[in-house]
Amino acid sequence: MTQRDPRTIAAANGIASDENFGAVTPPIYLSSTFAFSGFEKHRGYEYSRTANPGRDLLADTLARLEGGADAIVTSSGMAAVDLVLSLARRDELIVAPHDCYGGTYRLLSARRDRGHFDVVFVDQSDAASLASALARKPSLVLVETPSNPLMRVVDIRAIARQAKEAGAKVAVDNTFLSPALQRPIELGADFVIHSTTKYLNGHSDVVGGAVVCAAGTDVEALRFWANVTGVTGSPFDAYLTLRGLRTLFPRIERQQANAAAVAAFLSTHPAVAAVHYPGLESHPGHAIARRQQSGFGAMLSFDLAGGAEAVRRFVERVETFTLAESLGGVESLVAHPATMTHAGMGAEARKAAGIGDGLLRLSVGLEAEADLIAGLEVGLAAIEDRRL
Ligand SMILES: *Cc1c(COP(=O)(O)O)cnc(C)c1O
């Protein structure tokens, strides 16, 4: 049995592989250092910054799920993005999406300002902008789809093909969907980046990241840098993340069913001006999403017709959803991009990106569908309530 189903890999990779005591759940090795068996002889592990058995098992599981050669597990999603950027030299150009994750935007601009490399941010759904950026012969093209918070979808296969022709490597941030719903390496990506903080761990109790590499040579290069800079994740975080990953498929399937119900409900509500969910046929990225994803995911956003005042009334009353940043956990969260996740962008840039003051983002969890809808109804009713 060499090619196992991804569901089996998630649930069972490394199960019952302990040769000492037959532990069914792979043990956690918190030790920072490992005893040599003799002079110049070690047993495969020396020091946990460099390598750790539990972290390696998580990396192996992620690599199998994404269809890559291997993975490097990092201390955060940002450390994973930065690890890929470590390959870029001073005279090289990186092409990134204009609507990428705020932390990625900040990291790219900060490194560019220090002269580490050059960056150009483009709307990758616009063929002309993408072509003119690629004509500058970048070494790396970063892709993020669906995007945050407007859930815009771009064609990974088409972008990867053009990037390859221009001589660039392609890295896809797959945080919003996870390998359960999208496998970028099959579509031509060289690297898949994850904030494992989100769906992979899925329980909002770990900050972590990973880079899966399609090629073994890239694994070696990134493993070298991860050890040099010390961005590898902790053994305990790796243990929790693998524990969360065991239930990735059932979680995300149930969560996306809930998200579809929430999107349908919001689409018919008079206080809602627009719903951004790739699963809706009206969504501009629906056709691409249907082709390159195996599900539409559990993230969505929507615009309240009443703007900032409506948002204030809604978030103060909404039930079932907690007002907080982050996403991908079993609990439902609501975030207001303009004052929370995207506050640092500035009003001008937010306006240009289509992020209005009435926009709210939802990470839909595992609660009962009826409670999710009822919770939203309470928030929406507060918008019109004259007594408030
Ligand atoms: C959260 C997130 C990151 C950053 O990950 P951290 O674990 O918070 O460092 C990167 N990309 C995307 C798409 C994210 O949602």
mmCIF file of C-alpha atoms and ligand atoms in Angstrom:
data_model
loop_
_atom_site.group_PDB
_atom_site.id
_atom_site.type_symbol
_atom_site.label_atom_id
_atom_site.label_comp_id
_atom_site.label_asym_id
_atom_site.label_seq_id
_atom_site.Cartn_x
_atom_site.Cartn_y
_atom_site.Cartn_z
ATOM 1 C CA MET A 1 0.000 0.000 0.000
ATOM 2 C CA THR A 2 2.042 2.956 -1.208
ATOM 3 C CA GLN A 3 -0.559 5.513 -2.372
ATOM 4 C CA ARG A 4 -2.960 5.836 0.519
ATOM 5 C CA ASP A 5 -6.056 8.015 0.480
ATOM 6 C CA PRO A 6 -5.444 11.454 2.065
ATOM 7 C CA ARG A 7 -8.158 10.713 4.656
ATOM 8 C CA THR A 8 -6.204 7.654 5.754
ATOM 9 C CA ILE A 9 -2.953 9.625 5.832
ATOM 10 C CA ALA A 10 -4.508 12.335 8.032
ATOM 11 C CA ALA A 11 -6.044 9.850 10.453
ATOM 12 C CA ALA A 12 -3.304 7.245 10.590
ATOM 13 C CA ASN A 13 0.152 8.309 9.323
ATOM 14 C CA GLY A 14 2.664 7.093 11.938
ATOM 15 C CA ILE A 15 0.035 5.340 14.085
ATOM 16 C CA ALA A 16 1.361 2.261 15.946
ATOM 17 C CA SER A 17 4.898 2.827 14.643
ATOM 18 C CA ASP A 18 6.554 2.986 18.086
ATOM 19 C CA GLU A 19 9.115 0.186 18.236
ATOM 20 C CA ASN A 20 9.889 0.503 21.951
ATOM 21 C CA PHE A 21 6.497 -0.059 23.579
ATOM 22 C CA GLY A 22 3.988 -0.259 20.751
ATOM 23 C CA ALA A 23 2.398 3.096 21.619
ATOM 24 C CA VAL A 24 -0.487 3.543 19.186
ATOM 25 C CA THR A 25 -0.296 7.342 19.385
ATOM 26 C CA PRO A 26 3.217 8.389 18.329
ATOM 27 C CA PRO A 27 5.124 9.618 21.406
ATOM 28 C CA ILE A 28 6.205 13.203 22.007
ATOM 29 C CA TYR A 29 9.941 13.819 22.473
ATOM 30 C CA LEU A 30 10.344 17.076 24.384
ATOM 31 C CA SER A 31 14.095 16.550 24.827
ATOM 32 C CA SER A 32 16.214 19.359 23.398
ATOM 33 C CA THR A 33 19.140 16.982 22.874
ATOM 34 C CA PHE A 34 19.778 13.311 22.047
ATOM 35 C CA ALA A 35 22.504 10.999 23.389
ATOM 36 C CA PHE A 36 25.116 9.792 20.925
ATOM 37 C CA SER A 37 25.402 6.010 20.803
ATOM 38 C CA GLY A 38 29.191 6.282 20.549
ATOM 39 C CA PHE A 39 32.026 8.457 19.295
ATOM 40 C CA GLU A 40 30.902 10.128 16.027
ATOM 41 C CA LYS A 41 27.720 8.013 16.102
ATOM 42 C CA HIS A 42 24.221 9.354 16.645
ATOM 43 C CA ARG A 43 20.852 7.654 16.256
ATOM 44 C CA GLY A 44 19.387 9.990 13.681
ATOM 45 C CA TYR A 45 18.716 12.872 16.085
ATOM 46 C CA GLU A 46 21.175 15.241 17.750
ATOM 47 C CA TYR A 47 19.441 18.500 18.717
ATOM 48 C CA SER A 48 15.772 19.504 18.459
ATOM 49 C CA ARG A 49 16.300 22.776 16.592
ATOM 50 C CA THR A 50 17.755 20.703 13.756
ATOM 51 C CA ALA A 51 15.366 17.763 13.876
ATOM 52 C CA ASN A 52 12.876 16.176 16.284
ATOM 53 C CA PRO A 53 11.006 12.880 15.775
ATOM 54 C CA GLY A 54 7.483 14.213 16.411
ATOM 55 C CA ARG A 55 8.046 17.303 14.279
ATOM 56 C CA ASP A 56 9.397 15.094 11.498
ATOM 57 C CA LEU A 57 6.248 12.957 11.655
ATOM 58 C CA LEU A 58 4.074 16.069 11.317
ATOM 59 C CA ALA A 59 6.222 17.208 8.352
ATOM 60 C CA ASP A 60 5.930 13.787 6.722
ATOM 61 C CA THR A 61 2.146 13.781 7.187
ATOM 62 C CA LEU A 62 1.795 17.267 5.669
ATOM 63 C CA ALA A 63 4.062 16.353 2.731
ATOM 64 C CA ARG A 64 1.998 13.246 1.989
ATOM 65 C CA LEU A 65 -1.256 15.218 2.189
ATOM 66 C CA GLU A 66 0.044 17.885 -0.206
ATOM 67 C CA GLY A 67 1.814 15.405 -2.505
ATOM 68 C CA GLY A 68 5.275 16.941 -1.922
ATOM 69 C CA ALA A 69 8.762 15.500 -1.315
ATOM 70 C CA ASP A 70 8.883 16.647 2.329
ATOM 71 C CA ALA A 71 8.008 19.603 4.562
ATOM 72 C CA ILE A 72 9.667 21.936 7.044
ATOM 73 C CA VAL A 73 7.594 22.692 10.146
ATOM 74 C CA THR A 74 8.069 26.238 11.460
ATOM 75 C CA SER A 75 7.131 28.208 14.579
ATOM 76 C CA SER A 76 4.435 30.261 12.765
ATOM 77 C CA GLY A 77 2.874 30.813 9.379
ATOM 78 C CA MET A 78 4.926 33.994 8.986
ATOM 79 C CA ALA A 79 8.120 32.005 9.674
ATOM 80 C CA ALA A 80 7.020 29.637 6.880
ATOM 81 C CA VAL A 81 6.572 32.517 4.415
ATOM 82 C CA ASP A 82 9.932 33.980 5.482
ATOM 83 C CA LEU A 83 11.628 30.611 5.043
ATOM 84 C CA VAL A 84 10.613 30.543 1.370
ATOM 85 C CA LEU A 85 11.795 34.158 0.997
ATOM 86 C CA SER A 86 15.208 33.127 2.360
ATOM 87 C CA LEU A 87 15.932 31.628 -1.063
ATOM 88 C CA ALA A 88 15.764 35.059 -2.755
ATOM 89 C CA ARG A 89 18.966 36.990 -3.430
ATOM 90 C CA ARG A 90 19.480 40.742 -3.310
ATOM 91 C CA ASP A 91 19.000 41.406 -7.010
ATOM 92 C CA GLU A 92 15.957 39.163 -7.359
ATOM 93 C CA LEU A 93 12.300 40.115 -7.823
ATOM 94 C CA ILE A 94 9.307 38.556 -6.052
ATOM 95 C CA VAL A 95 5.775 38.872 -7.449
ATOM 96 C CA ALA A 96 3.054 38.854 -4.776
ATOM 97 C CA PRO A 97 -0.742 39.296 -4.847
ATOM 98 C CA HIS A 98 -1.949 42.855 -4.143
ATOM 99 C CA ASP A 99 -4.521 41.403 -1.729
ATOM 100 C CA CYS A 100 -2.250 38.964 0.144
ATOM 101 C CA TYR A 101 -2.436 38.289 3.904
ATOM 102 C CA GLY A 102 -1.546 41.493 5.790
ATOM 103 C CA GLY A 103 1.392 39.914 7.611
ATOM 104 C CA THR A 104 2.832 38.672 4.315
ATOM 105 C CA TYR A 105 2.452 42.174 2.820
ATOM 106 C CA ARG A 106 4.279 43.658 5.827
ATOM 107 C CA LEU A 107 7.068 41.057 5.705
ATOM 108 C CA LEU A 108 7.654 41.514 1.963
ATOM 109 C CA SER A 109 7.704 45.325 2.196
ATOM 110 C CA ALA A 110 9.943 45.354 5.296
ATOM 111 C CA ARG A 111 12.509 43.056 3.656
ATOM 112 C CA ARG A 112 12.336 45.036 0.405
ATOM 113 C CA ASP A 113 12.934 48.293 2.341
ATOM 114 C CA ARG A 114 16.058 46.735 3.882
ATOM 115 C CA GLY A 115 17.349 45.789 0.434
ATOM 116 C CA HIS A 116 16.912 42.020 0.824
ATOM 117 C CA PHE A 117 15.119 41.706 -2.551
ATOM 118 C CA ASP A 118 12.651 43.582 -4.758
ATOM 119 C CA VAL A 119 8.869 43.056 -4.664
ATOM 120 C CA VAL A 120 5.992 43.932 -6.946
ATOM 121 C CA PHE A 121 2.358 43.529 -5.808
ATOM 122 C CA VAL A 122 -0.059 42.765 -8.639
ATOM 123 C CA ASP A 123 -3.675 41.783 -9.215
ATOM 124 C CA GLN A 124 -2.993 38.232 -10.391
ATOM 125 C CA SER A 125 -6.489 37.848 -11.828
ATOM 126 C CA ASP A 126 -5.614 40.608 -14.317
ATOM 127 C CA ALA A 127 -3.737 38.953 -17.208
ATOM 128 C CA ALA A 128 -2.004 42.156 -18.362
ATOM 129 C CA SER A 129 -0.665 43.105 -14.889
ATOM 130 C CA LEU A 130 0.558 39.555 -14.321
ATOM 131 C CA ALA A 131 2.245 39.408 -17.752
ATOM 132 C CA SER A 132 4.068 42.712 -17.243
ATOM 133 C CA ALA A 133 5.302 41.602 -13.796
ATOM 134 C CA LEU A 134 6.511 38.271 -15.238
ATOM 135 C CA ALA A 135 8.297 40.109 -18.067
ATOM 136 C CA ARG A 136 10.609 41.472 -15.335
ATOM 137 C CA LYS A 137 11.858 37.879 -14.802
ATOM 138 C CA PRO A 138 11.029 37.329 -11.104
ATOM 139 C CA SER A 139 12.608 34.417 -9.220
ATOM 140 C CA LEU A 140 9.471 33.715 -7.162
ATOM 141 C CA VAL A 141 5.731 34.171 -7.596
ATOM 142 C CA LEU A 142 3.600 34.029 -4.434
ATOM 143 C CA VAL A 143 -0.049 33.026 -4.832
ATOM 144 C CA GLU A 144 -2.830 33.104 -2.232
ATOM 145 C CA THR A 145 -6.247 31.741 -3.115
ATOM 146 C CA PRO A 146 -8.939 32.242 -1.930
ATOM 147 C CA SER A 147 -7.796 35.668 -0.753
ATOM 148 C CA ASN A 148 -8.439 37.317 2.570
ATOM 149 C CA PRO A 149 -11.005 38.793 3.298
ATOM 150 C CA LEU A 150 -12.831 39.054 -0.055
ATOM 151 C CA MET A 151 -12.400 35.396 -1.054
ATOM 152 C CA ARG A 152 -11.128 36.237 -4.548
ATOM 153 C CA VAL A 153 -10.023 33.125 -6.448
ATOM 154 C CA VAL A 154 -7.144 32.922 -8.957
ATOM 155 C CA ASP A 155 -6.214 30.096 -11.341
ATOM 156 C CA ILE A 156 -3.172 28.348 -9.801
ATOM 157 C CA ARG A 157 -2.469 26.156 -12.846
ATOM 158 C CA ALA A 158 -2.496 29.092 -15.289
ATOM 159 C CA ILE A 159 -0.320 31.310 -13.051
ATOM 160 C CA ALA A 160 2.134 28.450 -12.382
ATOM 161 C CA ARG A 161 2.481 27.734 -16.109
ATOM 162 C CA GLN A 162 3.237 31.371 -16.947
ATOM 163 C CA ALA A 163 5.577 31.747 -13.960
ATOM 164 C CA LYS A 164 7.544 28.645 -15.016
ATOM 165 C CA GLU A 165 7.876 30.026 -18.556
ATOM 166 C CA ALA A 166 9.330 33.200 -17.031
ATOM 167 C CA GLY A 167 11.800 31.100 -14.979
ATOM 168 C CA ALA A 168 10.155 31.704 -11.593
ATOM 169 C CA LYS A 169 9.331 29.277 -8.804
ATOM 170 C CA VAL A 170 5.781 29.290 -7.452
ATOM 171 C CA ALA A 171 4.697 29.268 -3.802
ATOM 172 C CA VAL A 172 1.013 28.937 -2.895
ATOM 173 C CA ASP A 173 -0.318 29.894 0.538
ATOM 174 C CA ASN A 174 -2.926 27.146 1.057
ATOM 175 C CA THR A 175 -3.978 28.207 4.560
ATOM 176 C CA PHE A 176 -7.618 29.044 3.712
ATOM 177 C CA LEU A 177 -8.446 25.615 2.263
ATOM 178 C CA SER A 178 -5.877 23.066 3.495
ATOM 179 C CA PRO A 179 -4.881 19.989 1.444
ATOM 180 C CA ALA A 180 -8.330 18.545 2.167
ATOM 181 C CA LEU A 181 -9.795 20.985 -0.380
ATOM 182 C CA GLN A 182 -6.900 22.168 -2.589
ATOM 183 C CA ARG A 183 -3.578 20.577 -3.615
ATOM 184 C CA PRO A 184 -1.413 23.234 -5.275
ATOM 185 C CA ILE A 185 1.556 20.939 -6.080
ATOM 186 C CA GLU A 186 -0.692 18.976 -8.459
ATOM 187 C CA LEU A 187 -1.489 22.295 -10.121
ATOM 188 C CA GLY A 188 2.184 23.182 -10.642
ATOM 189 C CA ALA A 189 3.349 24.820 -7.392
ATOM 190 C CA ASP A 190 6.920 24.302 -6.118
ATOM 191 C CA PHE A 191 6.063 25.240 -2.522
ATOM 192 C CA VAL A 192 2.910 25.102 -0.431
ATOM 193 C CA ILE A 193 2.865 27.410 2.582
ATOM 194 C CA HIS A 194 0.626 26.910 5.619
ATOM 195 C CA SER A 195 -0.237 28.754 8.741
ATOM 196 C CA THR A 196 -0.948 25.501 10.634
ATOM 197 C CA THR A 197 -2.481 27.809 13.260
ATOM 198 C CA LYS A 198 -5.661 27.675 11.161
ATOM 199 C CA TYR A 199 -7.393 24.555 9.727
ATOM 200 C CA LEU A 200 -4.521 22.061 10.067
ATOM 201 C CA ASN A 201 -4.357 22.342 13.836
ATOM 202 C CA GLY A 202 -7.966 23.501 13.890
ATOM 203 C CA HIS A 203 -8.404 24.087 17.625
ATOM 204 C CA SER A 204 -7.027 27.621 18.084
ATOM 205 C CA ASP A 205 -4.411 26.515 20.612
ATOM 206 C CA VAL A 206 -1.188 26.531 18.555
ATOM 207 C CA VAL A 207 0.614 29.130 16.411
ATOM 208 C CA GLY A 208 2.621 27.277 13.779
ATOM 209 C CA GLY A 209 3.484 26.950 10.116
ATOM 210 C CA ALA A 210 4.907 24.704 7.437
ATOM 211 C CA VAL A 211 6.391 24.731 3.953
ATOM 212 C CA VAL A 212 5.847 21.669 1.768
ATOM 213 C CA CYS A 213 8.302 21.382 -1.136
ATOM 214 C CA ALA A 214 7.571 19.572 -4.396
ATOM 215 C CA ALA A 215 11.295 18.891 -4.988
ATOM 216 C CA GLY A 216 13.836 17.232 -2.727
ATOM 217 C CA THR A 217 16.503 19.826 -3.595
ATOM 218 C CA ASP A 218 14.248 22.589 -2.249
ATOM 219 C CA VAL A 219 13.674 20.559 0.939
ATOM 220 C CA GLU A 220 17.439 20.468 1.512
ATOM 221 C CA ALA A 221 17.815 24.217 0.902
ATOM 222 C CA LEU A 222 14.960 25.140 3.261
ATOM 223 C CA ARG A 223 15.969 22.638 5.929
ATOM 224 C CA PHE A 224 19.418 24.235 5.934
ATOM 225 C CA TRP A 225 17.961 27.734 6.451
ATOM 226 C CA ALA A 226 15.412 26.619 9.058
ATOM 227 C CA ASN A 227 18.258 25.194 11.134
ATOM 228 C CA VAL A 228 20.511 28.210 10.531
ATOM 229 C CA THR A 229 17.907 30.742 11.655
ATOM 230 C CA GLY A 230 16.157 28.491 14.190
ATOM 231 C CA VAL A 231 12.580 28.964 12.932
ATOM 232 C CA THR A 232 11.637 25.302 13.399
ATOM 233 C CA GLY A 233 8.509 24.638 15.484
ATOM 234 C CA SER A 234 8.484 23.247 19.023
ATOM 235 C CA PRO A 235 7.938 19.509 19.678
ATOM 236 C CA PHE A 236 4.867 20.234 21.802
ATOM 237 C CA ASP A 237 3.260 22.373 19.090
ATOM 238 C CA ALA A 238 4.012 19.657 16.530
ATOM 239 C CA TYR A 239 2.304 17.104 18.776
ATOM 240 C CA LEU A 240 -0.838 19.223 19.175
ATOM 241 C CA THR A 241 -0.926 20.053 15.464
ATOM 242 C CA LEU A 242 -0.724 16.397 14.459
ATOM 243 C CA ARG A 243 -3.461 15.633 16.995
ATOM 244 C CA GLY A 244 -5.654 18.297 15.376
ATOM 245 C CA LEU A 245 -4.755 17.156 11.863
ATOM 246 C CA ARG A 246 -6.187 13.686 12.559
ATOM 247 C CA THR A 247 -9.710 15.111 12.187
ATOM 248 C CA LEU A 248 -8.996 17.604 9.368
ATOM 249 C CA PHE A 249 -11.328 16.023 6.820
ATOM 250 C CA PRO A 250 -14.474 15.582 8.930
ATOM 251 C CA ARG A 251 -13.963 19.025 10.493
ATOM 252 C CA ILE A 252 -13.590 20.919 7.244
ATOM 253 C CA GLU A 253 -16.395 19.029 5.515
ATOM 254 C CA ARG A 254 -18.831 19.814 8.330
ATOM 255 C CA GLN A 255 -17.597 23.401 8.612
ATOM 256 C CA GLN A 256 -17.994 24.069 4.907
ATOM 257 C CA ALA A 257 -21.532 22.649 4.966
ATOM 258 C CA ASN A 258 -22.274 25.126 7.763
ATOM 259 C CA ALA A 259 -20.613 27.935 5.773
ATOM 260 C CA ALA A 260 -22.760 27.176 2.718
ATOM 261 C CA ALA A 261 -25.889 27.402 4.884
ATOM 262 C CA VAL A 262 -24.693 30.682 6.417
ATOM 263 C CA ALA A 263 -23.906 32.123 2.964
ATOM 264 C CA ALA A 264 -27.357 31.157 1.686
ATOM 265 C CA PHE A 265 -29.025 32.717 4.735
ATOM 266 C CA LEU A 266 -27.054 35.982 4.485
ATOM 267 C CA SER A 267 -27.723 36.248 0.718
ATOM 268 C CA THR A 268 -31.436 36.696 1.343
ATOM 269 C CA HIS A 269 -31.214 39.140 4.274
ATOM 270 C CA PRO A 270 -32.169 42.784 3.572
ATOM 271 C CA ALA A 271 -29.437 44.213 5.873
ATOM 272 C CA VAL A 272 -26.754 42.444 3.807
ATOM 273 C CA ALA A 273 -25.524 44.218 0.655
ATOM 274 C CA ALA A 274 -23.216 41.460 -0.673
ATOM 275 C CA VAL A 275 -21.939 37.996 0.291
ATOM 276 C CA HIS A 276 -18.461 36.859 -0.763
ATOM 277 C CA TYR A 277 -18.371 33.037 -0.802
ATOM 278 C CA PRO A 278 -16.864 31.065 -3.729
ATOM 279 C CA GLY A 279 -19.600 28.447 -3.342
ATOM 280 C CA LEU A 280 -22.252 30.943 -4.512
ATOM 281 C CA GLU A 281 -22.847 30.839 -8.263
ATOM 282 C CA SER A 282 -22.867 34.650 -8.247
ATOM 283 C CA HIS A 283 -19.250 34.728 -6.945
ATOM 284 C CA PRO A 284 -16.831 35.843 -9.724
ATOM 285 C CA GLY A 285 -14.385 33.039 -8.851
ATOM 286 C CA HIS A 286 -17.021 30.301 -8.672
ATOM 287 C CA ALA A 287 -16.032 28.513 -11.912
ATOM 288 C CA ILE A 288 -12.290 28.425 -11.089
ATOM 289 C CA ALA A 289 -13.029 27.350 -7.514
ATOM 290 C CA ARG A 290 -15.228 24.530 -8.782
ATOM 291 C CA ARG A 291 -12.374 23.368 -11.048
ATOM 292 C CA GLN A 292 -9.333 23.642 -8.762
ATOM 293 C CA GLN A 293 -10.847 23.040 -5.306
ATOM 294 C CA SER A 294 -12.635 19.975 -4.010
ATOM 295 C CA GLY A 295 -14.845 22.135 -1.790
ATOM 296 C CA PHE A 296 -15.597 25.812 -1.215
ATOM 297 C CA GLY A 297 -14.250 25.999 2.331
ATOM 298 C CA ALA A 298 -15.639 27.503 5.520
ATOM 299 C CA MET A 299 -14.524 31.143 5.186
ATOM 300 C CA LEU A 300 -16.761 33.896 3.861
ATOM 301 C CA SER A 301 -17.285 37.616 4.154
ATOM 302 C CA PHE A 302 -20.235 39.941 3.697
ATOM 303 C CA ASP A 303 -21.010 43.654 3.478
ATOM 304 C CA LEU A 304 -23.567 45.223 5.777
ATOM 305 C CA ALA A 305 -25.598 47.857 3.909
ATOM 306 C CA GLY A 306 -25.515 50.141 6.976
ATOM 307 C CA GLY A 307 -21.693 50.497 7.057
ATOM 308 C CA ALA A 308 -19.690 51.048 10.260
ATOM 309 C CA GLU A 309 -22.697 51.836 12.498
ATOM 310 C CA ALA A 310 -24.436 48.629 11.408
ATOM 311 C CA VAL A 311 -21.203 46.717 12.123
ATOM 312 C CA ARG A 312 -21.029 48.135 15.645
ATOM 313 C CA ARG A 313 -24.624 47.131 16.414
ATOM 314 C CA PHE A 314 -24.143 43.694 14.824
ATOM 315 C CA VAL A 315 -20.920 42.694 16.604
ATOM 316 C CA GLU A 316 -22.192 43.884 19.984
ATOM 317 C CA ARG A 317 -25.231 41.589 19.755
ATOM 318 C CA VAL A 318 -24.282 38.654 17.527
ATOM 319 C CA GLU A 319 -24.379 35.242 19.212
ATOM 320 C CA THR A 320 -22.567 31.932 18.510
ATOM 321 C CA PHE A 321 -19.796 33.899 16.697
ATOM 322 C CA THR A 322 -16.975 35.385 18.802
ATOM 323 C CA LEU A 323 -15.442 38.709 17.785
ATOM 324 C CA ALA A 324 -11.781 37.725 17.265
ATOM 325 C CA GLU A 325 -9.018 37.512 14.668
ATOM 326 C CA SER A 326 -7.760 34.215 13.220
ATOM 327 C CA LEU A 327 -9.744 31.423 11.594
ATOM 328 C CA GLY A 328 -9.981 27.714 10.943
ATOM 329 C CA GLY A 329 -10.844 26.564 14.468
ATOM 330 C CA VAL A 330 -13.810 24.464 15.548
ATOM 331 C CA GLU A 331 -15.442 27.612 17.000
ATOM 332 C CA SER A 332 -17.069 30.287 14.842
ATOM 333 C CA LEU A 333 -15.413 33.701 14.724
ATOM 334 C CA VAL A 334 -16.353 37.061 13.245
ATOM 335 C CA ALA A 335 -13.764 39.728 12.398
ATOM 336 C CA HIS A 336 -14.072 43.299 11.161
ATOM 337 C CA PRO A 337 -11.187 43.663 8.678
ATOM 338 C CA ALA A 338 -11.183 47.497 8.623
ATOM 339 C CA THR A 339 -10.494 47.792 12.385
ATOM 340 C CA MET A 340 -8.852 44.404 13.034
ATOM 341 C CA THR A 341 -6.969 42.217 10.522
ATOM 342 C CA HIS A 342 -6.544 44.935 7.876
ATOM 343 C CA ALA A 343 -6.300 48.057 10.075
ATOM 344 C CA GLY A 344 -2.570 48.389 9.341
ATOM 345 C CA MET A 345 -3.243 48.662 5.601
ATOM 346 C CA GLY A 346 -4.555 52.225 5.854
ATOM 347 C CA ALA A 347 -7.928 53.524 4.626
ATOM 348 C CA GLU A 348 -6.706 54.367 1.112
ATOM 349 C CA ALA A 349 -5.271 50.890 0.395
ATOM 350 C CA ARG A 350 -8.359 49.221 1.920
ATOM 351 C CA LYS A 351 -10.630 51.246 -0.335
ATOM 352 C CA ALA A 352 -8.548 50.291 -3.397
ATOM 353 C CA ALA A 353 -8.740 46.605 -2.370
ATOM 354 C CA GLY A 354 -12.543 46.781 -1.938
ATOM 355 C CA ILE A 355 -12.465 46.338 1.856
ATOM 356 C CA GLY A 356 -15.217 48.653 3.083
ATOM 357 C CA ASP A 357 -16.115 49.705 6.649
ATOM 358 C CA GLY A 358 -19.256 47.508 6.446
ATOM 359 C CA LEU A 359 -17.328 44.316 5.608
ATOM 360 C CA LEU A 360 -17.320 41.430 8.108
ATOM 361 C CA ARG A 361 -15.419 38.143 7.798
ATOM 362 C CA LEU A 362 -16.700 34.857 9.197
ATOM 363 C CA SER A 363 -14.795 31.695 10.048
ATOM 364 C CA VAL A 364 -17.590 29.167 10.342
ATOM 365 C CA GLY A 365 -17.089 26.424 12.924
ATOM 366 C CA LEU A 366 -18.657 23.152 13.992
ATOM 367 C CA GLU A 367 -21.665 24.466 15.931
ATOM 368 C CA ALA A 368 -25.160 23.365 14.903
ATOM 369 C CA GLU A 369 -26.380 25.107 11.745
ATOM 370 C CA ALA A 370 -29.548 26.344 13.494
ATOM 371 C CA ASP A 371 -27.498 28.018 16.256
ATOM 372 C CA LEU A 372 -25.201 29.694 13.711
ATOM 373 C CA ILE A 373 -28.167 31.164 11.806
ATOM 374 C CA ALA A 374 -29.979 32.116 15.025
ATOM 375 C CA GLY A 375 -26.831 33.847 16.324
ATOM 376 C CA LEU A 376 -26.508 35.887 13.127
ATOM 377 C CA GLU A 377 -30.225 36.747 13.208
ATOM 378 C CA VAL A 378 -29.795 38.307 16.657
ATOM 379 C CA GLY A 379 -26.946 40.486 15.364
ATOM 380 C CA LEU A 380 -28.811 41.486 12.209
ATOM 381 C CA ALA A 381 -31.980 42.338 14.161
ATOM 382 C CA ALA A 382 -29.949 44.723 16.358
ATOM 383 C CA ILE A 383 -29.100 46.813 13.266
ATOM 384 C CA GLU A 384 -32.727 47.837 12.847
ATOM 385 C CA ASP A 385 -33.612 47.954 16.539
ATOM 386 C CA ARG A 386 -34.681 51.567 17.292
ATOM 387 C CA ARG A 387 -34.194 51.060 21.043
ATOM 388 C CA LEU A 388 -30.428 50.531 20.642
HETATM 389 C C1 LIG B 1 -2.696 33.520 9.514
HETATM 390 C C2 LIG B 1 -2.127 33.518 8.144
HETATM 391 C C3 LIG B 1 -0.736 33.626 7.935
HETATM 392 C C4 LIG B 1 0.241 33.842 9.069
HETATM 393 O O1 LIG B 1 0.278 32.760 9.936
HETATM 394 P P1 LIG B 1 0.657 32.861 11.503
HETATM 395 O O2 LIG B 1 0.555 31.461 11.951
HETATM 396 O O3 LIG B 1 -0.340 33.793 12.129
HETATM 397 O O4 LIG B 1 2.039 33.419 11.585
HETATM 398 C C5 LIG B 1 -0.276 33.572 6.633
HETATM 399 N N1 LIG B 1 -1.116 33.432 5.586
HETATM 400 C C6 LIG B 1 -2.455 33.333 5.759
HETATM 401 C C7 LIG B 1 -3.335 33.199 4.573
HETATM 402 C C8 LIG B 1 -3.009 33.372 7.036
HETATM 403 O O5 LIG B 1 -4.330 33.296 7.202
#
